Amino acid sequence: MLKMEVVAILSVNPATGETLRRFDSLGAAELEAKIERAASVFRVYRRSSFAQRATCMSRAAEILEGGKDRFGRLMTLEMGKPVKAARDEAAKCAWACRYYADCAERMLADEKVSTGASLSYIRYQPIGPVLAVMPWNFPFWQVFRFAAPALMAGNVGLLKHASNVPQCALAIEEVFREAGFPDGVFQTLLIGSEEVERVLNDPRVAAATLTGSEPAGRSVAAVAGRQIKKTVLELGGSDPFVVMPSANLETAAETAVQARIINNGQSCIAAKRFIVAESVAGEFERRFVRAMESIRVGDPMDESTQLGPLASAQILDGLDDQVQRSVAAGARVLTGGKRLDRAGQYYAPTVLTDIPKAAPAFSEELFGPVAALFRVRDAAEAIQLANDTAFGLGASVWTNESAERERFIEEIESGMVFVNGMVVSDPRLPFGGVKNSGYGRELGEFGIREFVNIKTVWIK
Ligand code: NAP
């Protein structure tokens, strides 16, 4: 057995910098035992009925709802999101659990196909232990939107969560255990990212899903590719928020602020580039800047806080560096543009404009409360700018003209388009991107079919 270095995994409160807990990463023998348990429980669990799985999944939903205050506080403590949003996140996980508990059997039922054989059909079968490499920004939601469909399909889950949310990772494992899933159906692996390759190389692990940054996605996909294992990648985004002259400007500007600062600005589908038609840009800018300046920044445990701290000192430094380099390249700061002078990792709600192509704010993902504002002549230029990015996750377009709406839906390069609303995830709708935002889909019916063997059956 190869040796593994034991490293410290720290849970740190980003609002205060206080270290809350310290865990040792798994040793080689512990990791081996967990992978073996996943493989052996899969051989039994795959034969469980949908009804049995649904009973446990519905129970998981009840536990999440009953414990949403406790789970919400835990998320806020470890990564700093406003506590109200954290509670809502726990409740949304319950929704996903119920959705798949109710729909999985129908979604994965045998499907007859007429061919000339006496009988031919498609059967969906689970594929085995799936490794989920997950980010800290939605520490419960990201995990449940993988785990609810994967477990309902008969797979088992191995979670390598982000290193800064170990308490959330362990709490999620506990939810599944308490819900009655057999021991080993869902396990948390407290390991660093350098151990992901070892787990993925293991022949007992069937596939992987990663939500996170582009470099992490490339690395996991490369390892999985060498092993010929299926992957789903949910990566970064620099979503456009396009406002055309026919839009309701008041609603668009209010929603724009929410779409930018959601989750302290640290959401893959947060609107990041605001592309506004010249004729309404002045008014939109005034409303948007005023609303950004009136955001209540503060302690994320305070019920009235709208914007809390960034999740780590590294993220704060990285964001400030992107802003300063953008300004050096010629961008103009309409508001903010600096760290806040207070304890914790706070950044001022910021709006940048006149952004040249060479500036980081033009081409990089801004993971924090920093908006990039652009003016365009017409719909054609808006589409050209919306697509001038390596990413393609979501897009929000604001127009009340039907021909224009159709054009945006057709021509914007993204996995999701929302018209006159901000981009959100919903258990019933597929979620995912194109280009460097990744491939594969989570949620909806497509989500449950990512990790199944689609078996063709043909009987003469
Ligand atoms: P990250 O640094 O890529 O980390 C994500 C996960 O990948 C963590 O568990 C991390 O482990 C692991 N990881 C990092 N480098 C790795 C490597 N080389 N090999 C294997 N695993 C590796 O991303 P993050 O900062 O946590 O999350 C922010 C990013 O996630 C943003 O780009 C955001 O847009 C994206 N995101 C996308 C979606 C979506 O659905 N498309 C949703 C949420 C977030 P450690 O923590 O131990 O490093």
Short mmCIF file of C-alpha atoms and ligand atoms in Angstrom, two decimals:
data_model
loop_
_atom_site.label_atom_id
_atom_site.label_comp_id
_atom_site.label_asym_id
_atom_site.label_seq_id
_atom_site.Cartn_x
_atom_site.Cartn_y
_atom_site.Cartn_z
CA MET A 1 0.00 0.00 0.00
CA LEU A 2 1.37 3.40 -1.02
CA LYS A 3 2.06 5.82 1.82
CA MET A 4 -0.04 8.92 2.21
CA GLU A 5 0.96 12.05 4.00
CA VAL A 6 -1.50 13.00 6.73
CA VAL A 7 -2.35 16.70 6.41
CA ALA A 8 -4.41 19.02 8.61
CA ILE A 9 -7.85 19.94 7.29
CA LEU A 10 -8.97 23.15 8.97
CA SER A 11 -12.42 24.58 9.52
CA VAL A 12 -11.97 28.36 9.80
CA ASN A 13 -14.66 31.00 10.33
CA PRO A 14 -14.15 33.53 7.49
CA ALA A 15 -16.00 36.26 9.39
CA THR A 16 -13.45 36.20 12.21
CA GLY A 17 -10.47 34.15 11.08
CA GLU A 18 -10.94 31.84 14.09
CA THR A 19 -10.01 28.16 13.61
CA LEU A 20 -13.10 26.18 14.61
CA ARG A 21 -11.93 22.58 14.20
CA ARG A 22 -8.95 20.69 12.92
CA PHE A 23 -9.11 17.24 11.32
CA ASP A 24 -6.38 14.90 10.15
CA SER A 25 -6.76 13.70 6.58
CA LEU A 26 -7.30 9.96 6.11
CA GLY A 27 -4.34 7.62 6.18
CA ALA A 28 -3.79 5.08 3.38
CA ALA A 29 -5.37 2.18 5.31
CA GLU A 30 -8.44 4.23 6.23
CA LEU A 31 -8.92 5.35 2.64
CA GLU A 32 -8.54 1.78 1.39
CA ALA A 33 -11.14 0.58 3.89
CA LYS A 34 -13.63 3.21 2.75
CA ILE A 35 -13.20 2.40 -0.96
CA GLU A 36 -13.56 -1.31 -0.20
CA ARG A 37 -16.70 -0.65 1.85
CA ALA A 38 -18.17 1.37 -1.05
CA ALA A 39 -17.45 -1.44 -3.50
CA SER A 40 -18.89 -4.16 -1.27
CA VAL A 41 -22.02 -2.28 -0.24
CA PHE A 42 -22.67 -1.42 -3.90
CA ARG A 43 -22.99 -5.14 -4.74
CA VAL A 44 -25.92 -5.33 -2.30
CA TYR A 45 -27.37 -1.82 -2.57
CA ARG A 46 -27.72 -1.99 -6.35
CA ARG A 47 -30.39 -4.67 -5.83
CA SER A 48 -32.48 -2.56 -3.47
CA SER A 49 -35.87 -1.46 -4.81
CA PHE A 50 -36.75 2.10 -5.75
CA ALA A 51 -39.28 2.04 -2.93
CA GLN A 52 -36.59 1.17 -0.37
CA ARG A 53 -34.29 3.91 -1.65
CA ALA A 54 -37.17 6.41 -1.77
CA THR A 55 -38.03 5.71 1.88
CA CYS A 56 -34.49 6.60 2.92
CA MET A 57 -34.28 9.60 0.58
CA SER A 58 -37.58 11.00 1.90
CA ARG A 59 -36.27 10.55 5.41
CA ALA A 60 -33.12 12.48 4.42
CA ALA A 61 -35.43 15.30 3.27
CA GLU A 62 -37.15 15.32 6.66
CA ILE A 63 -33.82 15.43 8.50
CA LEU A 64 -32.65 18.34 6.35
CA GLU A 65 -35.83 20.28 6.91
CA GLY A 66 -35.93 19.52 10.62
CA GLY A 67 -32.26 20.48 11.01
CA LYS A 68 -32.13 23.44 8.65
CA ASP A 69 -31.28 25.91 11.44
CA ARG A 70 -28.39 23.77 12.63
CA PHE A 71 -27.15 22.97 9.11
CA GLY A 72 -27.56 26.61 8.09
CA ARG A 73 -25.43 27.84 10.99
CA LEU A 74 -22.77 25.27 10.17
CA MET A 75 -22.54 26.42 6.54
CA THR A 76 -22.34 30.06 7.63
CA LEU A 77 -19.68 29.29 10.21
CA GLU A 78 -17.47 27.45 7.73
CA MET A 79 -17.84 29.56 4.58
CA GLY A 80 -19.58 32.80 5.54
CA LYS A 81 -22.81 32.87 3.53
CA PRO A 82 -25.67 34.84 5.11
CA VAL A 83 -27.44 32.51 7.51
CA LYS A 84 -30.88 32.96 5.98
CA ALA A 85 -29.56 31.81 2.60
CA ALA A 86 -27.82 28.90 4.33
CA ARG A 87 -31.09 27.72 5.92
CA ASP A 88 -32.79 28.02 2.53
CA GLU A 89 -30.00 25.92 1.06
CA ALA A 90 -30.72 23.08 3.49
CA ALA A 91 -34.42 23.28 2.58
CA LYS A 92 -33.59 23.22 -1.13
CA CYS A 93 -31.58 20.03 -0.59
CA ALA A 94 -34.71 18.51 0.97
CA TRP A 95 -36.62 19.50 -2.16
CA ALA A 96 -34.10 17.69 -4.40
CA CYS A 97 -34.23 14.59 -2.20
CA ARG A 98 -38.05 14.49 -2.44
CA TYR A 99 -38.02 15.20 -6.16
CA TYR A 100 -35.78 12.21 -6.91
CA ALA A 101 -37.49 10.01 -4.31
CA ASP A 102 -40.73 10.63 -6.21
CA CYS A 103 -39.47 10.56 -9.81
CA ALA A 104 -36.48 8.19 -9.99
CA GLU A 105 -38.48 5.01 -10.63
CA ARG A 106 -40.38 6.61 -13.51
CA MET A 107 -37.21 8.20 -14.95
CA LEU A 108 -35.29 4.92 -14.91
CA ALA A 109 -38.09 2.54 -15.93
CA ASP A 110 -37.42 0.20 -18.86
CA GLU A 111 -38.19 1.90 -22.18
CA LYS A 112 -39.56 -0.19 -25.03
CA VAL A 113 -38.29 0.49 -28.55
CA SER A 114 -39.97 -1.01 -31.64
CA THR A 115 -37.39 -2.73 -33.80
CA GLY A 116 -38.65 -5.93 -35.39
CA ALA A 117 -37.30 -8.07 -32.53
CA SER A 118 -40.01 -9.75 -30.47
CA LEU A 119 -38.99 -7.37 -27.67
CA SER A 120 -36.35 -4.67 -27.42
CA TYR A 121 -35.94 -2.12 -24.70
CA ILE A 122 -33.52 0.08 -22.76
CA ARG A 123 -32.68 -0.73 -19.16
CA TYR A 124 -30.94 1.76 -16.85
CA GLN A 125 -28.56 0.21 -14.34
CA PRO A 126 -26.32 1.75 -11.67
CA ILE A 127 -22.60 1.77 -12.41
CA GLY A 128 -20.96 1.66 -8.97
CA PRO A 129 -19.13 3.96 -6.56
CA VAL A 130 -19.01 7.52 -7.91
CA LEU A 131 -16.43 10.00 -6.63
CA ALA A 132 -17.83 13.50 -6.10
CA VAL A 133 -15.23 16.29 -5.86
CA MET A 134 -17.15 19.27 -4.56
CA PRO A 135 -16.67 23.01 -3.88
CA TRP A 136 -17.31 24.96 -0.71
CA ASN A 137 -19.58 27.67 -2.11
CA PHE A 138 -22.87 25.76 -1.74
CA PRO A 139 -21.52 23.18 0.71
CA PHE A 140 -24.79 21.24 1.03
CA TRP A 141 -26.58 21.93 -2.25
CA GLN A 142 -23.69 20.91 -4.51
CA VAL A 143 -23.44 17.59 -2.74
CA PHE A 144 -27.14 16.78 -2.58
CA ARG A 145 -27.76 17.58 -6.20
CA PHE A 146 -25.20 14.90 -7.04
CA ALA A 147 -26.11 12.46 -4.29
CA ALA A 148 -29.92 12.44 -4.49
CA PRO A 149 -30.08 11.21 -8.12
CA ALA A 150 -26.95 9.04 -7.85
CA LEU A 151 -28.19 7.14 -4.79
CA MET A 152 -31.74 6.84 -6.13
CA ALA A 153 -30.23 5.25 -9.28
CA GLY A 154 -28.55 2.62 -7.08
CA ASN A 155 -25.02 4.00 -7.10
CA VAL A 156 -22.98 4.70 -4.00
CA GLY A 157 -21.20 7.98 -3.29
CA LEU A 158 -17.69 8.92 -2.18
CA LEU A 159 -17.44 12.61 -1.31
CA LYS A 160 -14.19 14.53 -1.46
CA HIS A 161 -15.43 17.90 -0.31
CA ALA A 162 -13.50 21.17 -0.42
CA SER A 163 -10.89 21.28 2.35
CA ASN A 164 -12.41 24.34 4.04
CA VAL A 165 -15.81 22.73 4.78
CA PRO A 166 -14.96 19.47 6.61
CA GLN A 167 -17.73 19.89 9.19
CA CYS A 168 -20.35 20.24 6.45
CA ALA A 169 -18.90 17.17 4.71
CA LEU A 170 -19.24 15.07 7.87
CA ALA A 171 -22.71 16.43 8.63
CA ILE A 172 -23.92 15.37 5.16
CA GLU A 173 -22.58 11.84 5.67
CA GLU A 174 -24.50 11.78 8.95
CA VAL A 175 -27.75 12.85 7.23
CA PHE A 176 -27.58 9.83 4.91
CA ARG A 177 -26.67 7.47 7.74
CA GLU A 178 -29.50 8.73 9.93
CA ALA A 179 -31.89 8.49 6.97
CA GLY A 180 -31.34 4.73 6.96
CA PHE A 181 -29.10 4.22 3.92
CA PRO A 182 -26.91 1.16 4.49
CA ASP A 183 -23.51 1.90 5.98
CA GLY A 184 -21.11 2.82 3.18
CA VAL A 185 -23.69 3.98 0.62
CA PHE A 186 -22.50 7.54 1.18
CA GLN A 187 -19.06 8.22 2.66
CA THR A 188 -17.05 11.36 3.19
CA LEU A 189 -13.34 11.09 2.46
CA LEU A 190 -11.35 13.69 4.36
CA ILE A 191 -8.50 13.95 1.87
CA GLY A 192 -6.62 16.73 0.09
CA SER A 193 -6.96 17.33 -3.64
CA GLU A 194 -3.61 15.61 -4.25
CA GLU A 195 -5.24 12.28 -3.30
CA VAL A 196 -8.06 12.54 -5.85
CA GLU A 197 -5.96 10.90 -8.54
CA ARG A 198 -5.29 7.86 -6.34
CA VAL A 199 -9.02 7.39 -5.68
CA LEU A 200 -9.95 7.85 -9.32
CA ASN A 201 -7.25 5.42 -10.46
CA ASP A 202 -8.75 2.75 -8.22
CA PRO A 203 -10.58 0.18 -10.37
CA ARG A 204 -13.38 -0.06 -7.78
CA VAL A 205 -14.35 3.57 -8.43
CA ALA A 206 -16.55 3.79 -11.52
CA ALA A 207 -16.84 7.48 -12.35
CA ALA A 208 -16.41 11.02 -11.08
CA THR A 209 -18.25 14.29 -10.94
CA LEU A 210 -16.44 17.53 -10.19
CA THR A 211 -17.86 20.94 -9.44
CA GLY A 212 -15.18 23.57 -9.13
CA SER A 213 -12.62 25.56 -11.05
CA GLU A 214 -11.35 24.98 -14.55
CA PRO A 215 -7.88 23.73 -13.49
CA ALA A 216 -9.43 21.18 -11.10
CA GLY A 217 -11.79 20.05 -13.86
CA ARG A 218 -8.98 19.61 -16.37
CA SER A 219 -6.96 17.61 -13.87
CA VAL A 220 -9.77 15.24 -12.87
CA ALA A 221 -10.92 14.79 -16.48
CA ALA A 222 -7.35 13.94 -17.52
CA VAL A 223 -7.02 11.24 -14.86
CA ALA A 224 -10.48 9.86 -15.63
CA GLY A 225 -9.71 9.93 -19.35
CA ARG A 226 -6.63 7.77 -18.87
CA GLN A 227 -8.77 5.31 -16.92
CA ILE A 228 -11.69 5.57 -19.40
CA LYS A 229 -14.10 6.61 -16.69
CA LYS A 230 -17.12 8.80 -17.16
CA THR A 231 -16.99 12.35 -15.76
CA VAL A 232 -19.41 15.22 -15.30
CA LEU A 233 -17.78 18.66 -14.96
CA GLU A 234 -19.56 21.70 -13.55
CA LEU A 235 -16.97 24.46 -13.75
CA GLY A 236 -16.79 28.22 -13.59
CA GLY A 237 -18.82 30.85 -15.35
CA SER A 238 -18.80 34.50 -16.32
CA ASP A 239 -22.50 34.76 -16.97
CA PRO A 240 -23.84 37.69 -18.98
CA PHE A 241 -26.85 39.70 -17.77
CA VAL A 242 -28.15 41.47 -20.86
CA VAL A 243 -30.55 44.42 -20.57
CA MET A 244 -32.32 45.66 -23.71
CA PRO A 245 -34.37 48.88 -24.11
CA SER A 246 -37.76 47.12 -23.79
CA ALA A 247 -36.88 45.67 -20.36
CA ASN A 248 -38.45 46.82 -17.11
CA LEU A 249 -35.40 48.71 -15.88
CA GLU A 250 -36.43 48.93 -12.25
CA THR A 251 -36.89 45.17 -11.92
CA ALA A 252 -33.83 44.46 -14.05
CA ALA A 253 -31.56 46.66 -11.91
CA GLU A 254 -32.89 45.24 -8.61
CA THR A 255 -32.51 41.69 -9.87
CA ALA A 256 -29.06 42.47 -11.25
CA VAL A 257 -27.83 43.29 -7.75
CA GLN A 258 -29.26 40.07 -6.32
CA ALA A 259 -27.81 38.10 -9.24
CA ARG A 260 -24.36 39.54 -8.55
CA ILE A 261 -24.17 39.36 -4.77
CA ILE A 262 -25.93 36.03 -4.23
CA ASN A 263 -23.80 33.85 -1.97
CA ASN A 264 -21.48 36.80 -1.27
CA GLY A 265 -20.82 36.92 -5.00
CA GLN A 266 -19.37 33.41 -4.99
CA SER A 267 -21.73 31.51 -7.25
CA CYS A 268 -20.92 29.88 -10.57
CA ILE A 269 -24.20 31.23 -11.97
CA ALA A 270 -23.95 34.68 -10.44
CA ALA A 271 -24.33 37.35 -13.12
CA LYS A 272 -20.83 38.71 -13.67
CA ARG A 273 -20.93 40.76 -16.88
CA PHE A 274 -23.74 43.30 -17.21
CA ILE A 275 -24.29 44.13 -20.87
CA VAL A 276 -26.68 47.02 -21.31
CA ALA A 277 -28.10 48.72 -24.41
CA GLU A 278 -26.69 52.23 -24.82
CA SER A 279 -30.09 53.96 -24.80
CA VAL A 280 -30.91 52.73 -21.27
CA ALA A 281 -27.38 52.30 -19.91
CA GLY A 282 -27.26 55.62 -18.04
CA GLU A 283 -30.41 54.95 -16.08
CA PHE A 284 -29.54 51.29 -15.46
CA GLU A 285 -26.09 52.30 -14.21
CA ARG A 286 -27.51 54.88 -11.77
CA ARG A 287 -30.02 52.43 -10.33
CA PHE A 288 -27.53 49.56 -10.19
CA VAL A 289 -24.74 51.55 -8.52
CA ARG A 290 -27.16 53.04 -5.99
CA ALA A 291 -28.50 49.58 -5.10
CA MET A 292 -24.98 48.11 -4.83
CA GLU A 293 -24.06 50.94 -2.44
CA SER A 294 -27.04 50.26 -0.21
CA ILE A 295 -26.32 46.55 0.34
CA ARG A 296 -26.16 45.63 4.02
CA VAL A 297 -22.68 44.20 4.56
CA GLY A 298 -22.02 42.51 7.88
CA ASP A 299 -21.87 39.50 10.13
CA PRO A 300 -23.30 36.57 8.15
CA MET A 301 -24.97 35.26 11.31
CA ASP A 302 -27.07 38.43 11.43
CA GLU A 303 -30.48 37.78 9.83
CA SER A 304 -30.49 41.14 8.06
CA THR A 305 -27.07 40.80 6.40
CA GLN A 306 -27.12 40.68 2.61
CA LEU A 307 -23.39 40.39 1.98
CA GLY A 308 -20.95 38.54 4.21
CA PRO A 309 -17.21 37.88 3.96
CA LEU A 310 -15.46 35.98 1.19
CA ALA A 311 -14.75 32.39 2.10
CA SER A 312 -10.99 32.65 2.50
CA ALA A 313 -8.12 35.14 2.61
CA GLN A 314 -6.84 33.65 -0.66
CA ILE A 315 -10.10 34.41 -2.45
CA LEU A 316 -10.10 37.97 -1.11
CA ASP A 317 -6.51 38.52 -2.27
CA GLY A 318 -7.26 37.00 -5.67
CA LEU A 319 -10.34 39.16 -6.22
CA ASP A 320 -8.62 42.36 -5.16
CA ASP A 321 -5.72 41.53 -7.48
CA GLN A 322 -8.14 41.07 -10.41
CA VAL A 323 -9.75 44.45 -9.64
CA GLN A 324 -6.42 46.30 -9.30
CA ARG A 325 -5.08 44.78 -12.52
CA SER A 326 -8.30 45.73 -14.30
CA VAL A 327 -7.97 49.32 -13.10
CA ALA A 328 -4.33 49.36 -14.17
CA ALA A 329 -5.48 48.18 -17.61
CA GLY A 330 -7.89 51.14 -17.86
CA ALA A 331 -11.15 50.07 -16.16
CA ARG A 332 -13.00 52.73 -14.16
CA VAL A 333 -14.37 52.11 -10.65
CA LEU A 334 -17.96 53.38 -10.26
CA THR A 335 -18.17 52.22 -6.65
CA GLY A 336 -16.12 50.05 -4.27
CA GLY A 337 -12.92 48.63 -5.68
CA LYS A 338 -11.29 47.82 -2.35
CA ARG A 339 -11.29 45.62 0.74
CA LEU A 340 -13.45 46.83 3.59
CA ASP A 341 -11.63 48.14 6.60
CA ARG A 342 -12.97 45.68 9.15
CA ALA A 343 -12.03 42.28 10.61
CA GLY A 344 -12.78 39.28 8.39
CA GLN A 345 -12.47 38.87 4.63
CA TYR A 346 -14.83 41.56 3.34
CA TYR A 347 -14.80 43.20 -0.08
CA ALA A 348 -16.80 46.30 -0.97
CA PRO A 349 -19.67 45.86 -3.46
CA THR A 350 -17.94 47.02 -6.62
CA VAL A 351 -18.96 48.14 -10.11
CA LEU A 352 -16.37 48.49 -12.87
CA THR A 353 -16.95 50.04 -16.29
CA ASP A 354 -14.98 51.03 -19.43
CA ILE A 355 -13.32 47.63 -19.22
CA PRO A 356 -10.76 46.95 -21.95
CA LYS A 357 -10.35 43.49 -23.41
CA ALA A 358 -6.94 43.10 -21.76
CA ALA A 359 -8.40 43.55 -18.26
CA PRO A 360 -9.02 40.47 -16.05
CA ALA A 361 -12.59 41.75 -15.49
CA PHE A 362 -13.24 41.22 -19.20
CA SER A 363 -12.21 37.60 -19.48
CA GLU A 364 -11.77 36.03 -16.02
CA GLU A 365 -14.40 34.81 -13.57
CA LEU A 366 -14.85 37.34 -10.72
CA PHE A 367 -15.76 35.27 -7.66
CA GLY A 368 -17.01 37.97 -5.30
CA PRO A 369 -19.21 41.11 -5.28
CA VAL A 370 -17.61 42.78 -8.30
CA ALA A 371 -19.74 43.61 -11.35
CA ALA A 372 -18.38 44.39 -14.81
CA LEU A 373 -20.61 46.83 -16.71
CA PHE A 374 -20.54 47.12 -20.51
CA ARG A 375 -22.53 49.27 -22.97
CA VAL A 376 -23.58 47.97 -26.39
CA ARG A 377 -25.33 49.46 -29.44
CA ASP A 378 -27.85 46.70 -30.12
CA ALA A 379 -28.80 43.03 -29.73
CA ALA A 380 -26.16 41.89 -32.23
CA GLU A 381 -23.36 43.53 -30.24
CA ALA A 382 -24.84 42.23 -26.97
CA ILE A 383 -24.75 38.66 -28.29
CA GLN A 384 -21.24 39.08 -29.65
CA LEU A 385 -20.01 40.35 -26.26
CA ALA A 386 -21.99 37.76 -24.27
CA ASN A 387 -20.26 35.05 -26.30
CA ASP A 388 -16.79 36.65 -26.09
CA THR A 389 -15.76 34.43 -23.17
CA ALA A 390 -14.25 31.02 -22.61
CA PHE A 391 -17.20 30.15 -20.37
CA GLY A 392 -20.80 29.20 -21.19
CA LEU A 393 -22.77 28.40 -18.07
CA GLY A 394 -25.91 30.56 -17.74
CA ALA A 395 -27.24 33.78 -19.24
CA SER A 396 -29.95 36.18 -18.14
CA VAL A 397 -31.56 38.36 -20.81
CA TRP A 398 -34.04 41.15 -20.23
CA THR A 399 -36.30 42.06 -23.13
CA ASN A 400 -40.00 42.27 -23.86
CA GLU A 401 -39.66 41.85 -27.61
CA SER A 402 -40.40 38.32 -28.74
CA ALA A 403 -38.19 38.28 -31.85
CA GLU A 404 -35.26 39.59 -29.81
CA ARG A 405 -35.95 37.02 -27.10
CA GLU A 406 -35.85 34.17 -29.63
CA ARG A 407 -32.60 35.49 -31.03
CA PHE A 408 -30.94 35.51 -27.59
CA ILE A 409 -32.21 32.01 -26.80
CA GLU A 410 -30.86 30.73 -30.09
CA GLU A 411 -27.53 32.55 -30.29
CA ILE A 412 -26.13 32.86 -26.76
CA GLU A 413 -23.59 30.12 -26.13
CA SER A 414 -24.60 28.79 -22.72
CA GLY A 415 -26.13 25.78 -21.02
CA MET A 416 -29.02 27.85 -19.63
CA VAL A 417 -30.86 31.02 -20.67
CA PHE A 418 -33.27 32.80 -18.34
CA VAL A 419 -35.47 35.55 -19.78
CA ASN A 420 -36.55 38.43 -17.51
CA GLY A 421 -35.26 36.58 -14.45
CA MET A 422 -31.94 35.65 -12.87
CA VAL A 423 -30.33 32.27 -13.46
CA VAL A 424 -31.17 29.80 -10.70
CA SER A 425 -30.94 26.06 -10.21
CA ASP A 426 -34.12 24.01 -9.87
CA PRO A 427 -34.24 20.24 -9.24
CA ARG A 428 -36.67 19.85 -12.16
CA LEU A 429 -34.46 21.55 -14.76
CA PRO A 430 -31.14 20.34 -16.15
CA PHE A 431 -28.16 22.38 -14.96
CA GLY A 432 -24.78 22.66 -16.66
CA GLY A 433 -22.69 24.49 -19.19
CA VAL A 434 -20.87 24.46 -22.50
CA LYS A 435 -17.33 25.55 -23.46
CA ASN A 436 -15.00 25.79 -20.44
CA SER A 437 -17.95 25.70 -18.04
CA GLY A 438 -17.90 21.94 -18.39
CA TYR A 439 -20.03 19.12 -19.73
CA GLY A 440 -22.75 16.78 -18.62
CA ARG A 441 -25.81 17.84 -16.70
CA GLU A 442 -27.03 17.70 -13.13
CA LEU A 443 -30.64 17.82 -11.96
CA GLY A 444 -33.83 16.97 -13.86
CA GLU A 445 -34.11 13.74 -15.80
CA PHE A 446 -30.73 14.24 -17.51
CA GLY A 447 -29.04 14.40 -14.11
CA ILE A 448 -30.12 10.95 -13.02
CA ARG A 449 -29.03 9.45 -16.34
CA GLU A 450 -25.42 10.62 -16.14
CA PHE A 451 -24.28 7.78 -13.91
CA VAL A 452 -26.17 4.80 -15.26
CA ASN A 453 -25.40 2.10 -17.78
CA ILE A 454 -27.86 2.56 -20.62
CA LYS A 455 -28.22 -1.11 -21.50
CA THR A 456 -29.79 -2.16 -24.80
CA VAL A 457 -31.81 -5.39 -24.55
CA TRP A 458 -32.84 -7.22 -27.74
CA ILE A 459 -34.81 -10.48 -27.71
CA LYS A 460 -35.41 -12.29 -30.99
P1 NAP B 1 -11.62 24.41 -6.70
O1 NAP B 1 -10.45 25.03 -6.09
O2 NAP B 1 -11.50 23.88 -8.07
O3 NAP B 1 -12.10 23.24 -5.70
C1 NAP B 1 -13.19 22.43 -5.98
C2 NAP B 1 -12.90 21.03 -5.48
O4 NAP B 1 -11.86 20.46 -6.30
C3 NAP B 1 -12.37 20.98 -4.06
O5 NAP B 1 -12.85 19.82 -3.44
C4 NAP B 1 -10.86 20.92 -4.26
O6 NAP B 1 -10.20 20.32 -3.16
C5 NAP B 1 -10.76 20.05 -5.49
N1 NAP B 1 -9.57 20.26 -6.29
C6 NAP B 1 -8.88 21.39 -6.48
N2 NAP B 1 -7.85 21.18 -7.33
C7 NAP B 1 -7.89 19.88 -7.67
C8 NAP B 1 -7.09 19.04 -8.49
N3 NAP B 1 -6.04 19.52 -9.16
N4 NAP B 1 -7.42 17.73 -8.60
C9 NAP B 1 -8.47 17.25 -7.94
N5 NAP B 1 -9.26 17.97 -7.15
C10 NAP B 1 -8.98 19.28 -7.01
O7 NAP B 1 -12.87 25.39 -6.75
P2 NAP B 1 -13.48 26.23 -5.56
O8 NAP B 1 -12.64 27.43 -5.37
O9 NAP B 1 -13.76 25.37 -4.40
O10 NAP B 1 -14.89 26.62 -6.20
C11 NAP B 1 -15.05 27.73 -6.98
C12 NAP B 1 -15.18 27.35 -8.44
O11 NAP B 1 -16.24 26.40 -8.59
C13 NAP B 1 -15.60 28.54 -9.28
O12 NAP B 1 -14.89 28.54 -10.48
C14 NAP B 1 -17.08 28.29 -9.51
O13 NAP B 1 -17.60 28.94 -10.63
C15 NAP B 1 -17.12 26.79 -9.63
N6 NAP B 1 -18.47 26.27 -9.39
C16 NAP B 1 -19.16 25.75 -10.43
C17 NAP B 1 -20.47 25.29 -10.26
C18 NAP B 1 -21.24 24.71 -11.40
O14 NAP B 1 -22.24 24.05 -11.14
N7 NAP B 1 -20.83 24.90 -12.64
C19 NAP B 1 -21.04 25.36 -9.00
C20 NAP B 1 -20.31 25.90 -7.95
C21 NAP B 1 -19.02 26.35 -8.17
P3 NAP B 1 -9.42 21.23 -2.07
O15 NAP B 1 -10.44 22.10 -1.43
O16 NAP B 1 -8.85 20.23 -1.15
O17 NAP B 1 -8.41 22.02 -2.84
#
